[in-house]
Amino acid sequence: MFLMKDIVRDGDPVLRKRAAKVNFPLSDEDQTLAKKMMEYLEVSQDPELCKKYGLRAGVGLAAPQVGVSKQMAAVLVPAAEEDGKPEFKDVIINPVIVSESVQYGALTEGEGCLSVDKDVPGYVPRHDRITLRYQDTDGETHKIRLKNYPAIVCQHEIDHLHGVLFYDHINKKQPFEAPADTIMIS
Ligand code: SB8
Ligand code: NI
């Protein structure tokens, strides 16, 4: 299982590289990687296990964050209500945003990243809605529409596959200034 010591931190060049496409069928190594990335998210979202293993809770984890420069990310956006099924849960491989809304959205609290130890305050404007194409670990292609929080998380993860970090999007002079028509997502 991945632990915090396995998470690559800002400053490591792997976080600034464009990740390579993944080939199918997945190698055993890639299959294990996908499993371990999702396992990290599951364990990190269980308050007791999170504490036990000294993790930081995460809703997404991209392969470059564990030092593997491949286009693969695990996403686990928990259900809004308790006991519901997750809002979005999958390992997204070779993801492409095929269309995006003109409408921007940003999380009210800003964003954080497992690879960035310091707090970087400010709005991270992203597309509020996206159409995402990706392959799952079985090689099945999915084309899905996402909005609000799950859309934001997937954009954060896809950024990792392109060498982009969340604070790159923050307005340096006015961190809490977002484009005029940005909806706030809490
Ligand atoms: C947003 C956030 C974390 C993400 C991806 C998108 C947040 O910081 C956040 C803010 C308010 C409410 C909920 C979440 O991923 C964090 C893990 N990570 O670094 C993945 O790449
Ligand atoms: Ni991140």
PDB file of C-alpha atoms in Angstrom, residues 63-166:
ATOM      1  CA  ALA A  63       0.511   8.066 -11.182  1.00  0.00           C
ATOM      2  CA  PRO A  64       3.185  10.809 -11.418  1.00  0.00           C
ATOM      3  CA  GLN A  65       2.481  11.509  -7.733  1.00  0.00           C
ATOM      4  CA  VAL A  66       3.895   8.092  -6.926  1.00  0.00           C
ATOM      5  CA  GLY A  67       6.777   8.600  -9.326  1.00  0.00           C
ATOM      6  CA  VAL A  68       5.287   6.818 -12.350  1.00  0.00           C
ATOM      7  CA  SER A  69       5.045   8.997 -15.450  1.00  0.00           C
ATOM      8  CA  LYS A  70       2.016   7.282 -16.997  1.00  0.00           C
ATOM      9  CA  GLN A  71      -1.445   8.579 -17.893  1.00  0.00           C
ATOM     10  CA  MET A  72      -3.323   6.949 -15.060  1.00  0.00           C
ATOM     11  CA  ALA A  73      -5.162   8.435 -12.079  1.00  0.00           C
ATOM     12  CA  ALA A  74      -7.487   7.087  -9.415  1.00  0.00           C
ATOM     13  CA  VAL A  75     -10.516   9.190  -8.539  1.00  0.00           C
ATOM     14  CA  LEU A  76     -12.818   8.582  -5.578  1.00  0.00           C
ATOM     15  CA  VAL A  77     -15.349  11.311  -4.952  1.00  0.00           C
ATOM     16  CA  PRO A  78     -17.420  10.222  -1.973  1.00  0.00           C
ATOM     17  CA  ALA A  79     -21.221  10.286  -1.962  1.00  0.00           C
ATOM     18  CA  ALA A  80     -22.882  13.502  -0.908  1.00  0.00           C
ATOM     19  CA  GLU A  81     -25.062  11.702   1.626  1.00  0.00           C
ATOM     20  CA  GLU A  82     -23.814   9.058   3.965  1.00  0.00           C
ATOM     21  CA  ASP A  83     -24.060   5.424   2.787  1.00  0.00           C
ATOM     22  CA  GLY A  84     -24.712   6.450  -0.815  1.00  0.00           C
ATOM     23  CA  LYS A  85     -22.549   5.143  -3.601  1.00  0.00           C
ATOM     24  CA  PRO A  86     -19.580   7.323  -4.520  1.00  0.00           C
ATOM     25  CA  GLU A  87     -20.328  10.224  -6.819  1.00  0.00           C
ATOM     26  CA  PHE A  88     -17.496   9.079  -9.028  1.00  0.00           C
ATOM     27  CA  LYS A  89     -15.084   6.207  -8.578  1.00  0.00           C
ATOM     28  CA  ASP A  90     -12.758   4.837 -11.224  1.00  0.00           C
ATOM     29  CA  VAL A  91      -9.182   4.596 -12.359  1.00  0.00           C
ATOM     30  CA  ILE A  92      -9.050   6.833 -15.395  1.00  0.00           C
ATOM     31  CA  ILE A  93      -6.472   5.843 -18.010  1.00  0.00           C
ATOM     32  CA  ASN A  94      -5.421   7.929 -21.030  1.00  0.00           C
ATOM     33  CA  PRO A  95      -8.119  10.482 -20.132  1.00  0.00           C
ATOM     34  CA  VAL A  96      -9.061  13.215 -22.584  1.00  0.00           C
ATOM     35  CA  ILE A  97     -11.446  16.102 -21.994  1.00  0.00           C
ATOM     36  CA  VAL A  98     -13.406  16.044 -25.252  1.00  0.00           C
ATOM     37  CA  SER A  99     -15.538  19.077 -24.458  1.00  0.00           C
ATOM     38  CA  GLU A 100     -15.885  21.598 -21.705  1.00  0.00           C
ATOM     39  CA  SER A 101     -18.358  24.256 -20.614  1.00  0.00           C
ATOM     40  CA  VAL A 102     -17.598  27.938 -21.100  1.00  0.00           C
ATOM     41  CA  GLN A 103     -18.836  28.277 -17.552  1.00  0.00           C
ATOM     42  CA  TYR A 104     -16.054  28.230 -14.992  1.00  0.00           C
ATOM     43  CA  GLY A 105     -16.309  26.772 -11.523  1.00  0.00           C
ATOM     44  CA  ALA A 106     -14.009  26.952  -8.530  1.00  0.00           C
ATOM     45  CA  LEU A 107     -14.021  25.375  -5.103  1.00  0.00           C
ATOM     46  CA  THR A 108     -14.838  27.953  -2.424  1.00  0.00           C
ATOM     47  CA  GLU A 109     -12.018  26.647  -0.238  1.00  0.00           C
ATOM     48  CA  GLY A 110      -9.459  26.561  -3.013  1.00  0.00           C
ATOM     49  CA  GLU A 111      -7.529  23.327  -3.635  1.00  0.00           C
ATOM     50  CA  GLY A 112      -4.801  21.316  -2.043  1.00  0.00           C
ATOM     51  CA  CYS A 113      -2.572  18.568  -3.366  1.00  0.00           C
ATOM     52  CA  LEU A 114      -0.894  15.566  -1.772  1.00  0.00           C
ATOM     53  CA  SER A 115       2.296  16.589  -3.569  1.00  0.00           C
ATOM     54  CA  VAL A 116       2.222  20.161  -2.272  1.00  0.00           C
ATOM     55  CA  ASP A 117       2.997  20.386   1.430  1.00  0.00           C
ATOM     56  CA  LYS A 118       2.228  24.054   1.846  1.00  0.00           C
ATOM     57  CA  ASP A 119      -1.161  25.731   1.683  1.00  0.00           C
ATOM     58  CA  VAL A 120      -1.562  27.830  -1.430  1.00  0.00           C
ATOM     59  CA  PRO A 121      -4.690  29.951  -0.937  1.00  0.00           C
ATOM     60  CA  GLY A 122      -6.750  31.172  -3.855  1.00  0.00           C
ATOM     61  CA  TYR A 123      -9.401  30.184  -6.346  1.00  0.00           C
ATOM     62  CA  VAL A 124      -8.535  27.608  -8.966  1.00  0.00           C
ATOM     63  CA  PRO A 125     -10.838  28.383 -11.901  1.00  0.00           C
ATOM     64  CA  ARG A 126     -11.706  25.299 -13.927  1.00  0.00           C
ATOM     65  CA  HIS A 127     -14.453  24.250 -16.308  1.00  0.00           C
ATOM     66  CA  ASP A 128     -17.672  23.611 -14.433  1.00  0.00           C
ATOM     67  CA  ARG A 129     -18.723  20.765 -16.762  1.00  0.00           C
ATOM     68  CA  ILE A 130     -16.641  18.452 -18.886  1.00  0.00           C
ATOM     69  CA  THR A 131     -17.114  15.484 -21.150  1.00  0.00           C
ATOM     70  CA  LEU A 132     -14.407  13.007 -20.323  1.00  0.00           C
ATOM     71  CA  ARG A 133     -13.213  10.084 -22.385  1.00  0.00           C
ATOM     72  CA  TYR A 134     -10.996   7.515 -20.688  1.00  0.00           C
ATOM     73  CA  GLN A 135     -10.230   3.828 -20.486  1.00  0.00           C
ATOM     74  CA  ASP A 136     -10.732   1.789 -17.338  1.00  0.00           C
ATOM     75  CA  THR A 137      -8.408  -0.976 -16.149  1.00  0.00           C
ATOM     76  CA  ASP A 138     -10.233  -3.499 -18.379  1.00  0.00           C
ATOM     77  CA  GLY A 139      -9.524  -1.341 -21.420  1.00  0.00           C
ATOM     78  CA  GLU A 140     -13.192  -0.341 -21.762  1.00  0.00           C
ATOM     79  CA  THR A 141     -13.650   3.157 -23.142  1.00  0.00           C
ATOM     80  CA  HIS A 142     -16.008   5.454 -21.261  1.00  0.00           C
ATOM     81  CA  LYS A 143     -17.380   8.816 -22.329  1.00  0.00           C
ATOM     82  CA  ILE A 144     -19.082  10.563 -19.459  1.00  0.00           C
ATOM     83  CA  ARG A 145     -20.298  13.995 -18.459  1.00  0.00           C
ATOM     84  CA  LEU A 146     -19.233  15.379 -15.132  1.00  0.00           C
ATOM     85  CA  LYS A 147     -20.118  18.589 -13.374  1.00  0.00           C
ATOM     86  CA  ASN A 148     -19.157  20.516 -10.274  1.00  0.00           C
ATOM     87  CA  TYR A 149     -16.973  18.731  -7.755  1.00  0.00           C
ATOM     88  CA  PRO A 150     -16.241  15.501  -9.701  1.00  0.00           C
ATOM     89  CA  ALA A 151     -15.422  17.613 -12.772  1.00  0.00           C
ATOM     90  CA  ILE A 152     -13.010  19.737 -10.724  1.00  0.00           C
ATOM     91  CA  VAL A 153     -11.279  16.688  -9.260  1.00  0.00           C
ATOM     92  CA  CYS A 154     -10.824  15.054 -12.682  1.00  0.00           C
ATOM     93  CA  GLN A 155      -9.340  18.269 -14.063  1.00  0.00           C
ATOM     94  CA  HIS A 156      -6.914  18.406 -11.130  1.00  0.00           C
ATOM     95  CA  GLU A 157      -5.870  14.801 -11.874  1.00  0.00           C
ATOM     96  CA  ILE A 158      -5.562  15.304 -15.634  1.00  0.00           C
ATOM     97  CA  ASP A 159      -3.415  18.360 -14.939  1.00  0.00           C
ATOM     98  CA  HIS A 160      -1.013  16.059 -13.059  1.00  0.00           C
ATOM     99  CA  LEU A 161      -0.694  13.942 -16.226  1.00  0.00           C
ATOM    100  CA  HIS A 162       0.305  17.098 -18.117  1.00  0.00           C
ATOM    101  CA  GLY A 163       2.808  18.402 -15.573  1.00  0.00           C
ATOM    102  CA  VAL A 164       0.485  21.094 -14.209  1.00  0.00           C
ATOM    103  CA  LEU A 165      -0.142  21.816 -10.511  1.00  0.00           C
ATOM    104  CA  PHE A 166      -3.248  23.509  -9.085  1.00  0.00           C
TER     105      PHE A 166
END
